[in-house]
């Protein structure tokens, strides 16, 4: 696929949603919006997709999101489980170090994880999916100005030519990262802390002489360390290094080779390729707000994490997943604009919790366990959560499970629609629009218990009850029409 082409938007071009940034957040959001029939303009200031492996760990909940977006098979094919750590000292193996709790997939939780996929590969897969859905990315295009009014957003774009281009959209989303432009133009502050005063370096390297069976770790007495993690589906390792002495990391190819030679038993000449490198200081920061009128912040533009625990990219993709269906409901189904306000109400507390978790893991105060897999995240106290039934409360993640025809509940949920599950019950239902709400009747299944469960397009229970009282009111609040009798499918 061609990743370097630059296509300038026509002056005054119109789109439903302008997305600034073609990282995992922007691409996931664009895919979700396109499958809802929402027109999207994605602009990326760089001439191509990000080339590094940086956010390499996909958590189980994110794999469920990618399943719904139609790309999980590619992620599984190109990725792999995290290898067991191996500690080295003075050129000798000291023993294994298991960074992650052992987990196995279940019927309700089909992905165990974490699953390692280099970030560049994740972006290529999402970009290919976006192209399949009729979307694209305008590369080499920087946002230089942004204004909004009661009807939409006007953005000024620069492609390096003297004449600026203008794009008009009904909404805009900043997915342009922690150092992006949009948050600054809006004047939205970011509150945070330095997680670790020691600078760090991350790089993608090739070392044919080093085995790929372990995540190789080289600790030093002064607290510095270097680690080399084999990246599945490639010949590469991701290098991460901490500089306890406070020295500035040398990100040049020669500097990376010298660093490996100094801290490991490997010679500089054994590093055959240095493909990408970058330095950073671990920081945790949260935007003061995620919305300014018709403009939204998502991903690193809204929250910056330490890489420890692998929460940043995952939280970011799930921002997109939460915002996508809400924009779709407002733009295509007449939902009240107030629905968009629930994006910040639901996602900002989650981001704050994940920031705290990442920081504790970085500082050795918490382990990479159930919380990092993000399957327990939900919106029980959120503004869209109403009711409870059986084993679940509204706001809970909807579990997967097998169906008699060989499919799964996730197969039923997959797509931009809502799903009403009638589990071990046969109540009278109001007339529902079958294009928006698909009704499925199931026999008893323990992860749900008995009751009615209205599953949101992002896989969370929005409404639940023993009968249909209150269902119509909830649907109207999210743009769900109650117009005709929906069909009910019975499964033994």
PDB file of C-alpha atoms in Angstrom, residues 223-443:
ATOM      1  CA  UNK A 223      19.220   1.648  38.471  1.00  0.00           C
ATOM      2  CA  UNK A 224      19.745   2.024  34.746  1.00  0.00           C
ATOM      3  CA  UNK A 225      18.523  -0.766  32.522  1.00  0.00           C
ATOM      4  CA  UNK A 226      18.289  -1.883  28.941  1.00  0.00           C
ATOM      5  CA  UNK A 227      15.767  -4.324  27.503  1.00  0.00           C
ATOM      6  CA  UNK A 228      15.392  -5.946  24.099  1.00  0.00           C
ATOM      7  CA  UNK A 229      11.964  -7.304  23.214  1.00  0.00           C
ATOM      8  CA  UNK A 230      11.506  -9.360  20.020  1.00  0.00           C
ATOM      9  CA  UNK A 231       8.699  -7.911  17.915  1.00  0.00           C
ATOM     10  CA  UNK A 232       6.450 -10.645  16.443  1.00  0.00           C
ATOM     11  CA  UNK A 233       6.061 -10.796  12.694  1.00  0.00           C
ATOM     12  CA  UNK A 234       9.354  -8.965  12.148  1.00  0.00           C
ATOM     13  CA  UNK A 235      13.099  -9.481  12.456  1.00  0.00           C
ATOM     14  CA  UNK A 236      13.254  -6.549  14.893  1.00  0.00           C
ATOM     15  CA  UNK A 237      13.698  -5.968  18.605  1.00  0.00           C
ATOM     16  CA  UNK A 238      12.327  -3.001  20.493  1.00  0.00           C
ATOM     17  CA  UNK A 239      15.051  -1.533  22.659  1.00  0.00           C
ATOM     18  CA  UNK A 240      14.173   0.441  25.770  1.00  0.00           C
ATOM     19  CA  UNK A 241      16.797   1.966  28.034  1.00  0.00           C
ATOM     20  CA  UNK A 242      16.769   4.099  31.173  1.00  0.00           C
ATOM     21  CA  UNK A 243      19.545   6.599  31.964  1.00  0.00           C
ATOM     22  CA  UNK A 244      19.801   6.880  35.736  1.00  0.00           C
ATOM     23  CA  UNK A 245      22.768   9.247  35.515  1.00  0.00           C
ATOM     24  CA  UNK A 246      20.596  11.814  33.745  1.00  0.00           C
ATOM     25  CA  UNK A 247      22.742  11.870  30.619  1.00  0.00           C
ATOM     26  CA  UNK A 248      21.038  12.753  27.362  1.00  0.00           C
ATOM     27  CA  UNK A 249      20.390   9.664  25.236  1.00  0.00           C
ATOM     28  CA  UNK A 250      22.180   9.578  21.891  1.00  0.00           C
ATOM     29  CA  UNK A 251      19.494   8.563  19.396  1.00  0.00           C
ATOM     30  CA  UNK A 252      21.835   8.286  16.428  1.00  0.00           C
ATOM     31  CA  UNK A 253      22.488   4.846  14.945  1.00  0.00           C
ATOM     32  CA  UNK A 254      26.037   4.948  16.260  1.00  0.00           C
ATOM     33  CA  UNK A 255      24.795   6.020  19.674  1.00  0.00           C
ATOM     34  CA  UNK A 256      22.261   3.193  19.858  1.00  0.00           C
ATOM     35  CA  UNK A 257      24.896   0.635  18.850  1.00  0.00           C
ATOM     36  CA  UNK A 258      27.328   1.998  21.447  1.00  0.00           C
ATOM     37  CA  UNK A 259      24.650   1.849  24.138  1.00  0.00           C
ATOM     38  CA  UNK A 260      23.906  -1.813  23.418  1.00  0.00           C
ATOM     39  CA  UNK A 261      27.602  -2.659  23.427  1.00  0.00           C
ATOM     40  CA  UNK A 262      28.118  -0.842  26.741  1.00  0.00           C
ATOM     41  CA  UNK A 263      25.249  -2.468  28.611  1.00  0.00           C
ATOM     42  CA  UNK A 264      25.072  -5.986  27.167  1.00  0.00           C
ATOM     43  CA  UNK A 265      27.365  -8.802  26.064  1.00  0.00           C
ATOM     44  CA  UNK A 266      26.661  -7.877  22.423  1.00  0.00           C
ATOM     45  CA  UNK A 267      29.143  -6.089  20.194  1.00  0.00           C
ATOM     46  CA  UNK A 268      28.125  -2.935  18.344  1.00  0.00           C
ATOM     47  CA  UNK A 269      28.782  -4.729  15.073  1.00  0.00           C
ATOM     48  CA  UNK A 270      26.116  -7.320  15.938  1.00  0.00           C
ATOM     49  CA  UNK A 271      23.442  -4.596  15.677  1.00  0.00           C
ATOM     50  CA  UNK A 272      22.965  -4.790  11.927  1.00  0.00           C
ATOM     51  CA  UNK A 273      20.214  -2.165  11.660  1.00  0.00           C
ATOM     52  CA  UNK A 274      18.864   0.756  13.674  1.00  0.00           C
ATOM     53  CA  UNK A 275      15.477   1.402  12.089  1.00  0.00           C
ATOM     54  CA  UNK A 276      14.024   4.110  14.346  1.00  0.00           C
ATOM     55  CA  UNK A 277      14.851   5.751  17.665  1.00  0.00           C
ATOM     56  CA  UNK A 278      13.485   8.389  20.014  1.00  0.00           C
ATOM     57  CA  UNK A 279      14.049   9.669  23.539  1.00  0.00           C
ATOM     58  CA  UNK A 280      11.549  10.842  26.143  1.00  0.00           C
ATOM     59  CA  UNK A 281      10.986  11.458  29.837  1.00  0.00           C
ATOM     60  CA  UNK A 282       8.127   9.434  31.363  1.00  0.00           C
ATOM     61  CA  UNK A 283       5.276  11.747  32.283  1.00  0.00           C
ATOM     62  CA  UNK A 284       1.667  11.407  33.367  1.00  0.00           C
ATOM     63  CA  UNK A 285      -0.703  14.211  32.401  1.00  0.00           C
ATOM     64  CA  UNK A 286      -4.439  14.677  31.900  1.00  0.00           C
ATOM     65  CA  UNK A 287      -6.155  17.380  29.870  1.00  0.00           C
ATOM     66  CA  UNK A 288      -8.346  19.659  31.968  1.00  0.00           C
ATOM     67  CA  UNK A 289     -11.246  18.874  29.660  1.00  0.00           C
ATOM     68  CA  UNK A 290     -11.850  16.598  26.675  1.00  0.00           C
ATOM     69  CA  UNK A 291     -14.355  18.831  24.842  1.00  0.00           C
ATOM     70  CA  UNK A 292     -14.528  22.423  23.708  1.00  0.00           C
ATOM     71  CA  UNK A 293     -17.823  22.971  21.903  1.00  0.00           C
ATOM     72  CA  UNK A 294     -17.635  21.008  18.664  1.00  0.00           C
ATOM     73  CA  UNK A 295     -14.016  19.944  19.170  1.00  0.00           C
ATOM     74  CA  UNK A 296     -12.905  16.863  21.101  1.00  0.00           C
ATOM     75  CA  UNK A 297      -9.575  15.611  22.423  1.00  0.00           C
ATOM     76  CA  UNK A 298      -8.762  11.903  22.173  1.00  0.00           C
ATOM     77  CA  UNK A 299      -5.746   9.706  22.816  1.00  0.00           C
ATOM     78  CA  UNK A 300      -2.430  11.305  23.750  1.00  0.00           C
ATOM     79  CA  UNK A 301      -3.902  14.730  23.043  1.00  0.00           C
ATOM     80  CA  UNK A 302      -6.043  14.115  26.139  1.00  0.00           C
ATOM     81  CA  UNK A 303      -3.770  11.970  28.339  1.00  0.00           C
ATOM     82  CA  UNK A 304      -0.056  11.131  28.390  1.00  0.00           C
ATOM     83  CA  UNK A 305       1.110   7.908  30.045  1.00  0.00           C
ATOM     84  CA  UNK A 306       4.321   6.267  31.088  1.00  0.00           C
ATOM     85  CA  UNK A 307       4.775   3.296  28.731  1.00  0.00           C
ATOM     86  CA  UNK A 308       4.923   0.952  31.718  1.00  0.00           C
ATOM     87  CA  UNK A 309       1.977  -1.429  31.708  1.00  0.00           C
ATOM     88  CA  UNK A 310       0.983  -0.702  28.118  1.00  0.00           C
ATOM     89  CA  UNK A 311      -2.017   1.514  28.829  1.00  0.00           C
ATOM     90  CA  UNK A 312      -1.515   4.567  26.600  1.00  0.00           C
ATOM     91  CA  UNK A 313      -2.344   3.265  23.123  1.00  0.00           C
ATOM     92  CA  UNK A 314      -5.089   1.046  24.524  1.00  0.00           C
ATOM     93  CA  UNK A 315      -6.816   3.839  26.409  1.00  0.00           C
ATOM     94  CA  UNK A 316      -6.511   5.984  23.292  1.00  0.00           C
ATOM     95  CA  UNK A 317      -8.155   3.488  20.940  1.00  0.00           C
ATOM     96  CA  UNK A 318     -10.971   3.097  23.431  1.00  0.00           C
ATOM     97  CA  UNK A 319     -11.450   6.880  23.498  1.00  0.00           C
ATOM     98  CA  UNK A 320     -12.085   6.657  19.769  1.00  0.00           C
ATOM     99  CA  UNK A 321     -14.463   3.744  20.225  1.00  0.00           C
ATOM    100  CA  UNK A 322     -16.518   5.648  22.793  1.00  0.00           C
ATOM    101  CA  UNK A 323     -16.679   8.842  20.760  1.00  0.00           C
ATOM    102  CA  UNK A 324     -17.327   7.205  17.387  1.00  0.00           C
ATOM    103  CA  UNK A 325     -20.769   5.783  18.054  1.00  0.00           C
ATOM    104  CA  UNK A 326     -21.917   8.978  19.751  1.00  0.00           C
ATOM    105  CA  UNK A 327     -20.899  11.139  16.805  1.00  0.00           C
ATOM    106  CA  UNK A 328     -22.631   8.634  14.542  1.00  0.00           C
ATOM    107  CA  UNK A 329     -25.863   8.832  16.520  1.00  0.00           C
ATOM    108  CA  UNK A 330     -25.886  12.634  16.463  1.00  0.00           C
ATOM    109  CA  UNK A 331     -24.919  12.957  12.808  1.00  0.00           C
ATOM    110  CA  UNK A 332     -26.990  10.122  11.341  1.00  0.00           C
ATOM    111  CA  UNK A 333     -29.804   9.329  13.761  1.00  0.00           C
ATOM    112  CA  UNK A 334     -30.835  12.658  15.232  1.00  0.00           C
ATOM    113  CA  UNK A 335     -29.576  12.078  18.761  1.00  0.00           C
ATOM    114  CA  UNK A 336     -29.436  15.209  20.911  1.00  0.00           C
ATOM    115  CA  UNK A 337     -26.082  16.998  20.918  1.00  0.00           C
ATOM    116  CA  UNK A 338     -25.979  16.465  24.684  1.00  0.00           C
ATOM    117  CA  UNK A 339     -25.033  12.839  23.955  1.00  0.00           C
ATOM    118  CA  UNK A 340     -21.583  14.086  22.933  1.00  0.00           C
ATOM    119  CA  UNK A 341     -21.082  15.546  26.398  1.00  0.00           C
ATOM    120  CA  UNK A 342     -21.085  12.022  27.805  1.00  0.00           C
ATOM    121  CA  UNK A 343     -17.777  11.345  26.026  1.00  0.00           C
ATOM    122  CA  UNK A 344     -15.817  13.399  28.537  1.00  0.00           C
ATOM    123  CA  UNK A 345     -18.005  12.264  31.412  1.00  0.00           C
ATOM    124  CA  UNK A 346     -17.235   8.616  30.666  1.00  0.00           C
ATOM    125  CA  UNK A 347     -13.691   8.699  29.326  1.00  0.00           C
ATOM    126  CA  UNK A 348     -11.923  11.260  31.505  1.00  0.00           C
ATOM    127  CA  UNK A 349     -12.346   9.236  34.748  1.00  0.00           C
ATOM    128  CA  UNK A 350     -11.128   6.114  32.932  1.00  0.00           C
ATOM    129  CA  UNK A 351      -8.086   7.962  31.594  1.00  0.00           C
ATOM    130  CA  UNK A 352      -7.311   9.278  35.080  1.00  0.00           C
ATOM    131  CA  UNK A 353      -7.456   5.752  36.515  1.00  0.00           C
ATOM    132  CA  UNK A 354      -5.222   4.354  33.763  1.00  0.00           C
ATOM    133  CA  UNK A 355      -2.725   7.183  34.260  1.00  0.00           C
ATOM    134  CA  UNK A 356      -2.487   6.299  37.934  1.00  0.00           C
ATOM    135  CA  UNK A 357      -2.048   2.611  37.113  1.00  0.00           C
ATOM    136  CA  UNK A 358       0.719   3.305  34.574  1.00  0.00           C
ATOM    137  CA  UNK A 359       2.557   5.483  37.067  1.00  0.00           C
ATOM    138  CA  UNK A 360       2.344   2.888  39.849  1.00  0.00           C
ATOM    139  CA  UNK A 361       3.645   0.171  37.535  1.00  0.00           C
ATOM    140  CA  UNK A 362       6.515   2.382  36.381  1.00  0.00           C
ATOM    141  CA  UNK A 363       7.488   3.003  40.003  1.00  0.00           C
ATOM    142  CA  UNK A 364       7.200  -0.657  40.966  1.00  0.00           C
ATOM    143  CA  UNK A 365       4.149  -0.072  43.171  1.00  0.00           C
ATOM    144  CA  UNK A 366       1.785  -2.294  41.135  1.00  0.00           C
ATOM    145  CA  UNK A 367       2.008  -5.365  38.919  1.00  0.00           C
ATOM    146  CA  UNK A 368       0.820  -5.941  35.379  1.00  0.00           C
ATOM    147  CA  UNK A 369      -2.326  -7.849  36.246  1.00  0.00           C
ATOM    148  CA  UNK A 370      -6.071  -7.862  35.672  1.00  0.00           C
ATOM    149  CA  UNK A 371      -6.358  -4.071  35.730  1.00  0.00           C
ATOM    150  CA  UNK A 372      -3.917  -3.661  32.835  1.00  0.00           C
ATOM    151  CA  UNK A 373      -6.012  -5.973  30.643  1.00  0.00           C
ATOM    152  CA  UNK A 374      -8.822  -3.368  30.874  1.00  0.00           C
ATOM    153  CA  UNK A 375     -11.634  -5.930  30.749  1.00  0.00           C
ATOM    154  CA  UNK A 376     -12.960  -4.652  34.066  1.00  0.00           C
ATOM    155  CA  UNK A 377     -13.333  -1.070  32.868  1.00  0.00           C
ATOM    156  CA  UNK A 378     -16.865   0.234  32.585  1.00  0.00           C
ATOM    157  CA  UNK A 379     -19.263   3.095  33.089  1.00  0.00           C
ATOM    158  CA  UNK A 380     -21.512   1.994  35.964  1.00  0.00           C
ATOM    159  CA  UNK A 381     -21.659   5.499  37.363  1.00  0.00           C
ATOM    160  CA  UNK A 382     -21.826   7.118  33.943  1.00  0.00           C
ATOM    161  CA  UNK A 383     -24.625   9.306  32.589  1.00  0.00           C
ATOM    162  CA  UNK A 384     -25.827   6.652  30.110  1.00  0.00           C
ATOM    163  CA  UNK A 385     -26.104   3.754  32.566  1.00  0.00           C
ATOM    164  CA  UNK A 386     -29.621   2.771  33.580  1.00  0.00           C
ATOM    165  CA  UNK A 387     -30.799  -0.356  35.373  1.00  0.00           C
ATOM    166  CA  UNK A 388     -29.532  -3.820  36.237  1.00  0.00           C
ATOM    167  CA  UNK A 389     -30.566  -7.403  35.590  1.00  0.00           C
ATOM    168  CA  UNK A 390     -29.197 -10.847  36.218  1.00  0.00           C
ATOM    169  CA  UNK A 391     -25.435 -10.809  36.729  1.00  0.00           C
ATOM    170  CA  UNK A 392     -24.821  -7.410  35.143  1.00  0.00           C
ATOM    171  CA  UNK A 393     -25.353  -3.747  35.791  1.00  0.00           C
ATOM    172  CA  UNK A 394     -25.618  -1.059  33.146  1.00  0.00           C
ATOM    173  CA  UNK A 395     -22.171   0.238  32.339  1.00  0.00           C
ATOM    174  CA  UNK A 396     -20.598  -3.224  32.480  1.00  0.00           C
ATOM    175  CA  UNK A 397     -18.696  -4.739  29.563  1.00  0.00           C
ATOM    176  CA  UNK A 398     -20.882  -7.202  27.631  1.00  0.00           C
ATOM    177  CA  UNK A 399     -19.330 -10.702  27.887  1.00  0.00           C
ATOM    178  CA  UNK A 400     -18.790 -12.918  24.875  1.00  0.00           C
ATOM    179  CA  UNK A 401     -20.137 -16.467  24.704  1.00  0.00           C
ATOM    180  CA  UNK A 402     -20.832 -19.369  22.333  1.00  0.00           C
ATOM    181  CA  UNK A 403     -24.097 -19.725  20.430  1.00  0.00           C
ATOM    182  CA  UNK A 404     -25.635 -23.007  19.233  1.00  0.00           C
ATOM    183  CA  UNK A 405     -25.067 -22.177  15.564  1.00  0.00           C
ATOM    184  CA  UNK A 406     -21.302 -22.021  16.041  1.00  0.00           C
ATOM    185  CA  UNK A 407     -21.112 -18.243  16.192  1.00  0.00           C
ATOM    186  CA  UNK A 408     -20.516 -16.131  19.282  1.00  0.00           C
ATOM    187  CA  UNK A 409     -22.186 -13.221  21.003  1.00  0.00           C
ATOM    188  CA  UNK A 410     -19.420 -10.978  19.702  1.00  0.00           C
ATOM    189  CA  UNK A 411     -20.478 -11.997  16.181  1.00  0.00           C
ATOM    190  CA  UNK A 412     -23.974 -10.796  17.072  1.00  0.00           C
ATOM    191  CA  UNK A 413     -22.721  -7.531  18.563  1.00  0.00           C
ATOM    192  CA  UNK A 414     -20.260  -6.763  15.757  1.00  0.00           C
ATOM    193  CA  UNK A 415     -21.265  -3.693  13.777  1.00  0.00           C
ATOM    194  CA  UNK A 416     -22.523  -0.148  14.347  1.00  0.00           C
ATOM    195  CA  UNK A 417     -25.917  -1.216  15.734  1.00  0.00           C
ATOM    196  CA  UNK A 418     -27.333  -1.610  19.242  1.00  0.00           C
ATOM    197  CA  UNK A 419     -28.227  -5.137  20.351  1.00  0.00           C
ATOM    198  CA  UNK A 420     -31.044  -6.104  22.704  1.00  0.00           C
ATOM    199  CA  UNK A 421     -30.347  -9.472  24.325  1.00  0.00           C
ATOM    200  CA  UNK A 422     -33.308 -11.264  25.910  1.00  0.00           C
ATOM    201  CA  UNK A 423     -31.564 -13.882  28.058  1.00  0.00           C
ATOM    202  CA  UNK A 424     -33.718 -16.679  29.490  1.00  0.00           C
ATOM    203  CA  UNK A 425     -36.791 -14.460  29.327  1.00  0.00           C
ATOM    204  CA  UNK A 426     -39.606 -13.712  26.888  1.00  0.00           C
ATOM    205  CA  UNK A 427     -41.076 -10.317  27.783  1.00  0.00           C
ATOM    206  CA  UNK A 428     -43.223  -8.113  25.593  1.00  0.00           C
ATOM    207  CA  UNK A 429     -41.009  -5.640  23.709  1.00  0.00           C
ATOM    208  CA  UNK A 430     -41.831  -2.223  22.272  1.00  0.00           C
ATOM    209  CA  UNK A 431     -41.637  -1.755  18.476  1.00  0.00           C
ATOM    210  CA  UNK A 432     -37.990  -1.238  17.540  1.00  0.00           C
ATOM    211  CA  UNK A 433     -36.229  -0.167  14.375  1.00  0.00           C
ATOM    212  CA  UNK A 434     -34.416  -3.363  13.279  1.00  0.00           C
ATOM    213  CA  UNK A 435     -31.777  -1.397  11.415  1.00  0.00           C
ATOM    214  CA  UNK A 436     -30.708   0.340  14.603  1.00  0.00           C
ATOM    215  CA  UNK A 437     -31.544  -2.243  17.294  1.00  0.00           C
ATOM    216  CA  UNK A 438     -31.115  -5.938  16.636  1.00  0.00           C
ATOM    217  CA  UNK A 439     -32.986  -8.220  18.987  1.00  0.00           C
ATOM    218  CA  UNK A 440     -31.658 -11.638  19.913  1.00  0.00           C
ATOM    219  CA  UNK A 441     -33.204 -14.132  22.281  1.00  0.00           C
ATOM    220  CA  UNK A 442     -30.945 -16.531  24.164  1.00  0.00           C
ATOM    221  CA  UNK A 443     -31.302 -19.373  26.604  1.00  0.00           C
TER     222      UNK A 443
END
